[in-house]
Coordinates of C-alpha atoms in Angstrom, one line a residue:
M847 CA -18.3 10.4 22.7
H848 CA -18.8 6.3 23.1
T849 CA -22.2 4.9 23.0
T850 CA -22.1 1.3 23.2
T851 CA -21.7 -0.6 26.7
T852 CA -18.9 -3.0 25.7
S853 CA -15.5 -2.1 27.4
P854 CA -13.3 -1.0 26.2
D855 CA -10.7 -4.0 28.0
A856 CA -13.6 -6.7 26.4
L857 CA -13.8 -5.4 22.4
R858 CA -9.7 -5.1 22.8
V859 CA -9.6 -8.9 23.7
E860 CA -11.8 -9.7 20.6
M861 CA -10.4 -7.4 18.4
V862 CA -6.8 -8.8 18.5
E863 CA -8.5 -12.6 19.0
R864 CA -9.8 -11.8 15.2
I865 CA -6.5 -9.9 13.8
R866 CA -4.5 -13.6 14.7
K867 CA -7.5 -15.7 13.2
A868 CA -6.9 -14.1 10.3
G869 CA -3.1 -14.5 10.0
H870 CA -1.6 -10.9 12.1
A871 CA -0.4 -10.2 15.5
Q872 CA 2.0 -13.9 15.1
R873 CA 4.8 -12.4 16.9
G874 CA 3.8 -13.0 20.4
E875 CA 5.2 -9.9 21.8
V876 CA 2.8 -8.0 18.6
E877 CA -0.1 -9.7 20.6
R878 CA 0.4 -8.5 23.7
V879 CA 1.1 -4.5 23.0
L880 CA -2.5 -4.1 20.5
R881 CA -3.8 -6.4 23.9
D882 CA -2.7 -4.5 26.9
T883 CA -2.3 -0.7 24.4
P884 CA -6.1 1.6 25.6
R885 CA -6.9 2.6 21.2
H886 CA -10.0 4.7 22.1
E887 CA -7.6 6.6 23.1
F888 CA -6.6 7.6 20.8
V889 CA -8.8 8.1 18.9
P890 CA -10.8 9.4 21.1
D891 CA -13.8 10.8 18.7
A892 CA -14.5 7.5 17.7
E893 CA -17.4 5.4 19.1
L894 CA -15.6 1.9 21.5
A895 CA -17.2 -0.5 18.2
V896 CA -15.2 1.6 16.1
A897 CA -12.2 2.6 17.8
Y898 CA -11.8 -1.8 18.1
D899 CA -12.9 -2.6 14.9
P900 CA -10.3 -4.7 13.2
W901 CA -10.9 -3.6 9.8
Q902 CA -11.4 0.0 9.6
A903 CA -9.8 3.0 10.0
V904 CA -10.0 5.5 11.0
V905 CA -10.1 8.8 9.3
T906 CA -9.1 11.8 12.0
H907 CA -7.7 15.0 9.9
R908 CA -9.0 15.4 6.4
F909 CA -7.6 17.9 3.8
E910 CA -10.4 20.5 2.5
D911 CA -12.1 18.6 -0.5
G912 CA -12.7 16.1 1.9
R913 CA -9.1 13.8 0.8
S914 CA -7.8 12.4 4.4
L915 CA -5.3 13.9 5.3
S916 CA -3.7 11.3 8.5
C917 CA -6.0 8.5 10.4
A918 CA -5.2 5.8 12.0
S919 CA -4.7 2.2 10.6
A920 CA -6.6 -0.5 10.6
P921 CA -5.3 -2.3 13.4
W922 CA -5.3 -5.5 11.3
L923 CA -2.9 -3.9 8.9
V924 CA -0.8 -2.3 12.2
A925 CA -1.1 -5.8 13.4
A926 CA 0.6 -7.3 10.1
M927 CA 3.8 -4.3 9.8
L928 CA 4.2 -4.4 13.3
D929 CA 5.1 -8.3 12.3
Q930 CA 6.8 -7.5 9.0
L931 CA 9.4 -4.7 11.7
D932 CA 10.3 -6.9 14.0
V933 CA 11.1 -4.4 16.2
Q934 CA 13.7 -6.0 19.2
P935 CA 13.6 -4.2 22.9
G936 CA 17.1 -2.1 23.2
N937 CA 16.1 -0.1 18.9
R938 CA 16.6 3.7 17.5
I939 CA 12.8 3.7 15.7
L940 CA 12.2 6.5 13.6
E941 CA 8.4 6.0 12.3
I942 CA 7.6 8.9 9.6
G943 CA 4.0 9.9 9.6
A944 CA 2.5 10.5 13.0
G945 CA -1.5 9.7 12.5
T946 CA -3.0 9.2 16.7
G947 CA 1.0 8.7 17.6
Y948 CA -1.6 5.1 18.6
N949 CA 1.6 3.1 16.5
A950 CA 4.0 5.1 18.2
C951 CA 3.0 4.0 21.5
L952 CA 2.7 0.7 20.4
L953 CA 6.7 0.3 19.0
A954 CA 7.5 1.7 22.5
Q955 CA 6.5 -1.3 24.5
L956 CA 7.9 -3.3 21.3
T957 CA 11.6 -1.4 22.2
G958 CA 11.2 -1.2 25.4
R959 CA 13.1 2.4 25.7
A960 CA 9.6 5.0 24.4
D961 CA 12.5 7.9 23.9
L962 CA 14.3 5.4 21.9
V963 CA 11.6 6.6 19.4
T964 CA 10.8 9.4 16.6
T965 CA 7.6 9.8 15.3
I966 CA 7.7 12.7 12.5
D967 CA 4.8 14.6 10.4
I968 CA 4.5 17.2 8.3
D969 CA 1.2 18.6 9.9
P970 CA 1.5 20.6 13.3
D971 CA -2.4 19.6 14.3
V972 CA -1.1 15.6 13.6
T973 CA 1.9 16.0 16.0
A974 CA 0.3 18.0 18.8
K975 CA -2.5 16.0 19.0
A976 CA -0.5 12.7 18.5
S977 CA 2.4 14.8 21.8
G978 CA -1.6 15.0 23.6
A979 CA -2.6 11.0 23.5
L980 CA 1.2 9.8 23.7
A981 CA 1.8 12.8 26.8
A982 CA -2.1 10.8 28.5
T983 CA -0.8 7.6 27.6
G984 CA 2.7 7.5 29.6
Y985 CA 4.6 7.4 27.4
G986 CA 5.7 11.2 26.9
D987 CA 9.3 10.4 26.2
V988 CA 8.5 9.2 22.6
H989 CA 10.1 12.2 20.2
V990 CA 7.0 14.0 17.8
I991 CA 8.8 16.3 15.5
T992 CA 6.7 18.3 13.1
G993 CA 8.9 18.0 9.5
D994 CA 8.9 16.5 6.1
G995 CA 9.1 12.7 7.2
G996 CA 10.6 12.3 3.6
L997 CA 13.9 13.9 5.1
G998 CA 13.5 11.5 8.3
Y999 CA 15.2 13.5 11.4
P1000 CA 19.0 12.9 11.3
D1001 CA 19.4 14.5 15.5
H1002 CA 18.2 10.2 16.8
A1003 CA 20.0 8.6 13.0
P1004 CA 21.9 6.0 12.8
Y1005 CA 17.7 4.3 13.3
D1006 CA 17.3 0.1 13.2
R1007 CA 13.9 0.1 12.8
M1008 CA 11.8 2.6 10.1
I1009 CA 9.2 2.4 9.4
A1010 CA 6.2 5.3 7.3
T1011 CA 2.8 5.0 7.7
V1012 CA 2.4 7.2 5.2
S1013 CA 2.6 5.8 0.8
P1014 CA 6.3 7.0 -0.4
W1015 CA 6.4 7.2 -4.1
D1016 CA 10.3 6.4 -3.7
I1017 CA 12.7 6.1 -1.0
P1018 CA 14.1 8.9 0.1
A1019 CA 17.0 9.3 0.1
A1020 CA 17.8 10.1 4.2
W1021 CA 16.2 7.1 4.6
W1022 CA 18.8 5.2 2.9
Q1023 CA 21.4 8.0 4.6
Q1024 CA 19.6 6.9 8.2
L1025 CA 19.3 3.8 8.2
A1026 CA 21.8 1.5 9.8
P1027 CA 23.7 -1.3 8.4
G1028 CA 21.5 -4.7 9.4
G1029 CA 17.6 -2.6 9.9
R1030 CA 14.8 -2.8 9.1
L1031 CA 12.7 -1.1 7.2
V1032 CA 8.3 -1.4 6.2
A1033 CA 7.1 1.4 4.0
P1034 CA 4.0 1.2 2.4
L1035 CA 5.8 2.1 -0.9
R1036 CA 3.9 2.6 -4.7
W1037 CA 4.7 1.4 -8.0
R1038 CA 2.5 1.6 -11.2
G1039 CA 0.6 2.9 -9.4
Q1040 CA -0.6 -0.4 -7.1
G1041 CA 0.7 0.3 -3.4
R1042 CA 2.0 -2.9 -0.9
S1043 CA 4.0 -3.3 2.8
V1044 CA 6.9 -4.5 1.8
A1045 CA 9.4 -4.7 4.5
F1046 CA 13.7 -5.4 3.7
T1047 CA 16.9 -5.9 5.7
Y1048 CA 19.4 -2.7 4.0
T1049 CA 22.6 -5.7 2.8
D1050 CA 25.3 -4.8 1.3
G1051 CA 24.0 -0.9 0.2
R1052 CA 20.9 -2.6 -1.0
L1053 CA 16.9 -3.3 0.7
V1054 CA 16.5 -7.0 0.0
S1055 CA 12.9 -7.4 0.7
D1056 CA 11.2 -10.7 2.7
S1057 CA 7.3 -9.6 3.0
L1058 CA 4.4 -7.7 1.1
H1059 CA 1.3 -6.7 2.0
L1060 CA -1.7 -5.5 -0.4
C1061 CA -2.2 -2.2 1.3
G1062 CA -3.7 2.1 0.6
F1063 CA -2.3 4.3 3.1
V1064 CA -2.5 8.2 2.5
Y1065 CA 0.3 9.3 0.0
L1066 CA 3.6 11.2 1.9
Q1067 CA 3.3 15.1 1.7
G1068 CA 6.2 16.6 1.0
V1069 CA 9.7 16.8 -1.6
E1070 CA 10.4 13.5 -1.9
D1071 CA 6.5 11.9 -3.4
E1072 CA 6.6 13.8 -6.6
G1073 CA 6.8 10.6 -8.7
E1074 CA 3.2 9.4 -10.7
L1075 CA 1.5 11.7 -12.7
S1076 CA -2.1 11.2 -13.6
G1077 CA -4.7 12.7 -16.2
P1078 CA -8.0 12.5 -17.2
V1079 CA -8.8 10.0 -20.8
T1080 CA -12.9 11.4 -20.0
A1081 CA -13.5 15.5 -20.7
D1082 CA -15.4 15.1 -18.0
E1083 CA -12.3 13.6 -16.0
L1084 CA -14.1 11.3 -13.7
V1085 CA -12.3 8.5 -15.4
T1086 CA -8.4 9.1 -14.4
L1087 CA -5.2 7.2 -15.8
H1088 CA -2.1 7.2 -13.0
W1089 CA 1.3 6.5 -13.7
D1090 CA 5.0 6.4 -13.3
R1091 CA 6.9 8.8 -14.6
D1092 CA 9.3 6.9 -15.7
Q1093 CA 6.7 5.2 -18.9
A1094 CA 6.3 5.7 -21.5
V1095 CA 2.2 7.3 -21.4
E1096 CA 0.9 10.0 -23.1
I1097 CA -2.7 11.5 -21.7
D1098 CA -2.7 13.3 -24.6
A1099 CA -2.8 10.2 -27.2
L1100 CA -6.1 9.0 -24.6
R1101 CA -8.3 11.5 -24.7
G1102 CA -11.3 10.5 -25.9
V1103 CA -10.1 7.1 -26.3
L1104 CA -13.0 5.5 -24.1
D1105 CA -15.2 7.5 -26.7
Q1106 CA -13.7 4.4 -29.2
P1107 CA -14.9 0.6 -29.8
R1108 CA -15.0 -1.6 -27.0
V1109 CA -13.6 -4.6 -27.3
T1110 CA -14.1 -7.2 -24.7
A1111 CA -12.7 -10.7 -23.8
W1112 CA -12.9 -12.8 -21.9
S1113 CA -9.8 -15.7 -20.4
G1114 CA -11.8 -18.7 -19.1
I1115 CA -10.9 -18.1 -15.4
T1116 CA -13.2 -17.1 -12.5
I1117 CA -12.6 -15.9 -8.5
A1118 CA -14.9 -16.9 -5.8
S1119 CA -16.6 -13.7 -4.4
N1120 CA -14.5 -13.6 -1.8
E1121 CA -11.3 -14.5 -3.4
S1122 CA -8.3 -11.4 -3.4
H1123 CA -7.4 -11.0 -7.7
D1124 CA -4.5 -8.6 -7.1
G1125 CA -1.2 -11.0 -7.3
L1126 CA -2.0 -10.5 -11.4
W1127 CA -1.7 -6.8 -10.9
L1128 CA 1.3 -7.7 -8.8
R1129 CA 2.5 -10.3 -11.4
L1130 CA 3.0 -7.1 -14.2
T1131 CA 4.9 -5.1 -12.3
V1132 CA 7.6 -7.7 -13.1
T1133 CA 7.1 -9.0 -16.2
D1134 CA 5.0 -6.1 -18.1
P1135 CA 5.8 -1.9 -18.4
R1136 CA 2.7 -1.1 -19.0
V1137 CA 0.7 -1.9 -16.0
C1138 CA -0.9 1.3 -14.6
R1139 CA -3.7 2.3 -12.7
I1140 CA -7.7 4.0 -13.5
K1141 CA -10.1 5.3 -11.5
V1142 CA -12.9 5.8 -12.5
H1143 CA -16.2 7.5 -10.0
A1144 CA -18.8 6.0 -9.5
D1145 CA -20.7 8.3 -11.5
V1146 CA -19.5 6.6 -14.5
P1147 CA -22.1 4.5 -16.8
P1148 CA -21.0 0.7 -16.7
E1149 CA -22.2 1.4 -20.4
V1150 CA -19.1 4.2 -20.4
C1151 CA -15.8 2.6 -17.9
D1152 CA -17.0 -1.2 -16.3
P1153 CA -13.5 -2.7 -14.7
I1154 CA -13.4 -4.3 -11.9
G1155 CA -15.0 -3.9 -8.4
G1156 CA -12.4 -2.3 -5.9
W1157 CA -10.6 0.6 -5.2
W1158 CA -8.2 0.6 -7.9
R1159 CA -8.0 -0.8 -10.8
M1160 CA -5.3 -2.4 -13.5
A1161 CA -5.4 -0.6 -16.3
L1162 CA -2.8 -1.0 -18.7
V1163 CA -1.2 2.0 -21.5
D1164 CA 0.5 0.7 -25.1
G1165 CA 0.4 4.5 -27.2
D1166 CA -3.2 5.8 -28.3
T1167 CA -4.8 2.2 -26.2
L1168 CA -6.0 1.6 -23.0
I1169 CA -7.4 -1.7 -21.9
Y1170 CA -8.8 -2.1 -18.2
L1171 CA -9.4 -5.7 -16.2
T1172 CA -12.9 -6.1 -16.0
A1173 CA -15.0 -9.6 -15.0
R1174 CA -18.4 -10.8 -15.2
R1175 CA -20.7 -12.8 -13.0
L1176 CA -21.5 -16.9 -13.5
E1177 CA -23.7 -18.6 -11.3
T1178 CA -23.2 -22.3 -11.8
G1179 CA -25.9 -24.1 -9.2
D1180 CA -25.9 -22.1 -5.4
D1181 CA -22.3 -21.4 -6.3
V1182 CA -21.0 -17.9 -7.2
C1183 CA -17.8 -16.6 -9.0
W1184 CA -16.6 -14.0 -11.5
E1185 CA -15.1 -14.2 -14.8
L1186 CA -12.6 -11.9 -15.6
G1187 CA -11.5 -10.6 -18.5
A1188 CA -10.1 -7.3 -20.3
I1189 CA -11.6 -4.8 -21.3
G1190 CA -9.9 -2.1 -24.5
H1191 CA -10.7 0.9 -26.6
G1192 CA -8.0 2.4 -29.3
P1193 CA -6.5 0.5 -32.6
A1194 CA -4.8 -1.8 -31.0
A1195 CA -8.2 -3.3 -28.2
A1196 CA -8.3 -6.7 -30.0
K1197 CA -4.6 -7.7 -29.7
L1198 CA -4.3 -6.3 -26.0
T1199 CA -7.5 -8.0 -24.4
N1200 CA -6.5 -11.4 -25.5
Y1201 CA -2.6 -10.6 -24.6
L1202 CA -4.6 -9.6 -20.8
C1203 CA -6.5 -13.5 -21.3
D1204 CA -3.7 -14.8 -21.9
E1205 CA -1.7 -13.5 -18.8
I1206 CA -4.5 -14.0 -16.1
R1207 CA -4.6 -18.2 -17.5
L1208 CA -0.2 -17.8 -16.9
W1209 CA -0.8 -16.7 -13.0
G1210 CA -4.3 -18.9 -13.3
P1211 CA -3.4 -21.8 -11.7
E1212 CA -1.4 -20.3 -8.7
R1213 CA -3.2 -18.0 -7.9
N1214 CA -1.6 -15.0 -5.5
Q1215 CA 0.3 -18.2 -3.8
R1216 CA 3.9 -16.7 -5.4
T1217 CA 5.2 -13.5 -4.0
P1218 CA 8.0 -11.8 -6.1
S1219 CA 10.9 -10.9 -4.1
L1220 CA 11.8 -6.8 -4.3
I1221 CA 14.9 -5.3 -4.4
V1222 CA 16.3 -1.6 -3.9
H1223 CA 19.0 -0.7 -5.5
P1224 CA 20.5 3.0 -4.9
A1225 CA 19.9 5.7 -8.0
G1226 CA 23.7 5.4 -10.0
T1227 CA 23.6 1.9 -9.4
P1228 CA 24.7 0.1 -12.7
D1229 CA 22.3 -2.5 -14.4
S1230 CA 25.3 -5.2 -14.8
E1231 CA 24.8 -4.9 -10.8
L1232 CA 21.0 -5.6 -11.3
A1233 CA 18.5 -9.0 -11.5
G1234 CA 16.6 -7.9 -14.0
P1235 CA 15.0 -5.1 -15.8
A1236 CA 14.4 -2.2 -13.0
I1237 CA 11.5 0.4 -12.1
E1238 CA 13.0 4.0 -12.2
K1239 CA 12.3 6.3 -9.5
T1240 CA 13.6 9.0 -8.2
H1241 CA 16.7 8.2 -5.1
S1242 CA 16.3 3.8 -6.6
R1243 CA 15.8 1.7 -9.0
F1244 CA 13.1 -0.8 -8.6
V1245 CA 13.9 -4.8 -9.4
L1246 CA 11.2 -7.3 -8.8
T1247 CA 12.2 -11.1 -9.3
Y1248 CA 9.9 -14.2 -8.9
D1249 CA 12.5 -16.7 -7.2
D1250 CA 15.7 -14.5 -7.7
V1251 CA 14.9 -14.1 -11.8
A1252 CA 12.9 -11.9 -13.1
L1253 CA 10.6 -12.8 -15.8

């Protein structure tokens, strides 16, 4: 039940104002539909203040082990992805991941006809609740389909716009086939352990990005999402490594690596307490095929593993050596900042920690001002047609470049 006395309309106005101040909902039509749509009716079990918190996702379904199965994305991220999608009146739209039905409701308003929107989800409980919420808010003509989103929905193809609100590891073959030439696809993709919402235009048989946003999403469930591997590096399995299947990682060579002597190096590059360092990780996905992700349970003491704070942490593996990004607090008068560095274990730890600090110094002067372009080619595209080294997926070849030149 809702316990706050502030009206939904007032909270919605405040939510949109805060989102716009943060740089999202820049398209007038996106701002309009956010202002007009009663989000609380799609998350009826959430307090009003939570339903209209710009930064908070609302989990609506969980796996038996407690992991999130489905949720209503944080409103700022909904706005950012709708900005990326650039829906035009009359567009035919496919959404992968029905969630609560809220995003499908926004899409229906943006295209102007609810029957032009199809939303698909693998979980029948999710689709049943989304369908009910859409009908209750006047958008019952949206097509709500129970099925594997990785297979798309060919009955209503081709689509002018496709948006995934679950995170795929690859662009499934069906999405390539069902997206109209010149159409746009927005998907929270994963490569080298990190995730970005990427906006593409489908042109000349390839997908070319024009924006990337840092994000995290529930993973796509189904037959098309089996590319990320993981394994423990500690006996208690509280520290795990996550990598792509095209990477040369032998997890058996890394088990127990944290028991080896620790090597620490510092870069001299500092960031403010509220400053992102994620551009460093993104840059390394362009320049170094060894970069991946380490996950550290909260019970692990820092003397065992001490990565920089955050949900996802950058690591680098070379054979039987593991290094990861770390930070230390520095205080200079009234100012507090964090110096970035590297911690390593294994035979090549000294060499690789110094290497990572050199990369931090290269990234530091421009910080997050430079964003690479991601071009996705169909699998089988010859190397001669690529602008740089490829990250190999099942149906696609990802090529990241800066200023059209791979580093």
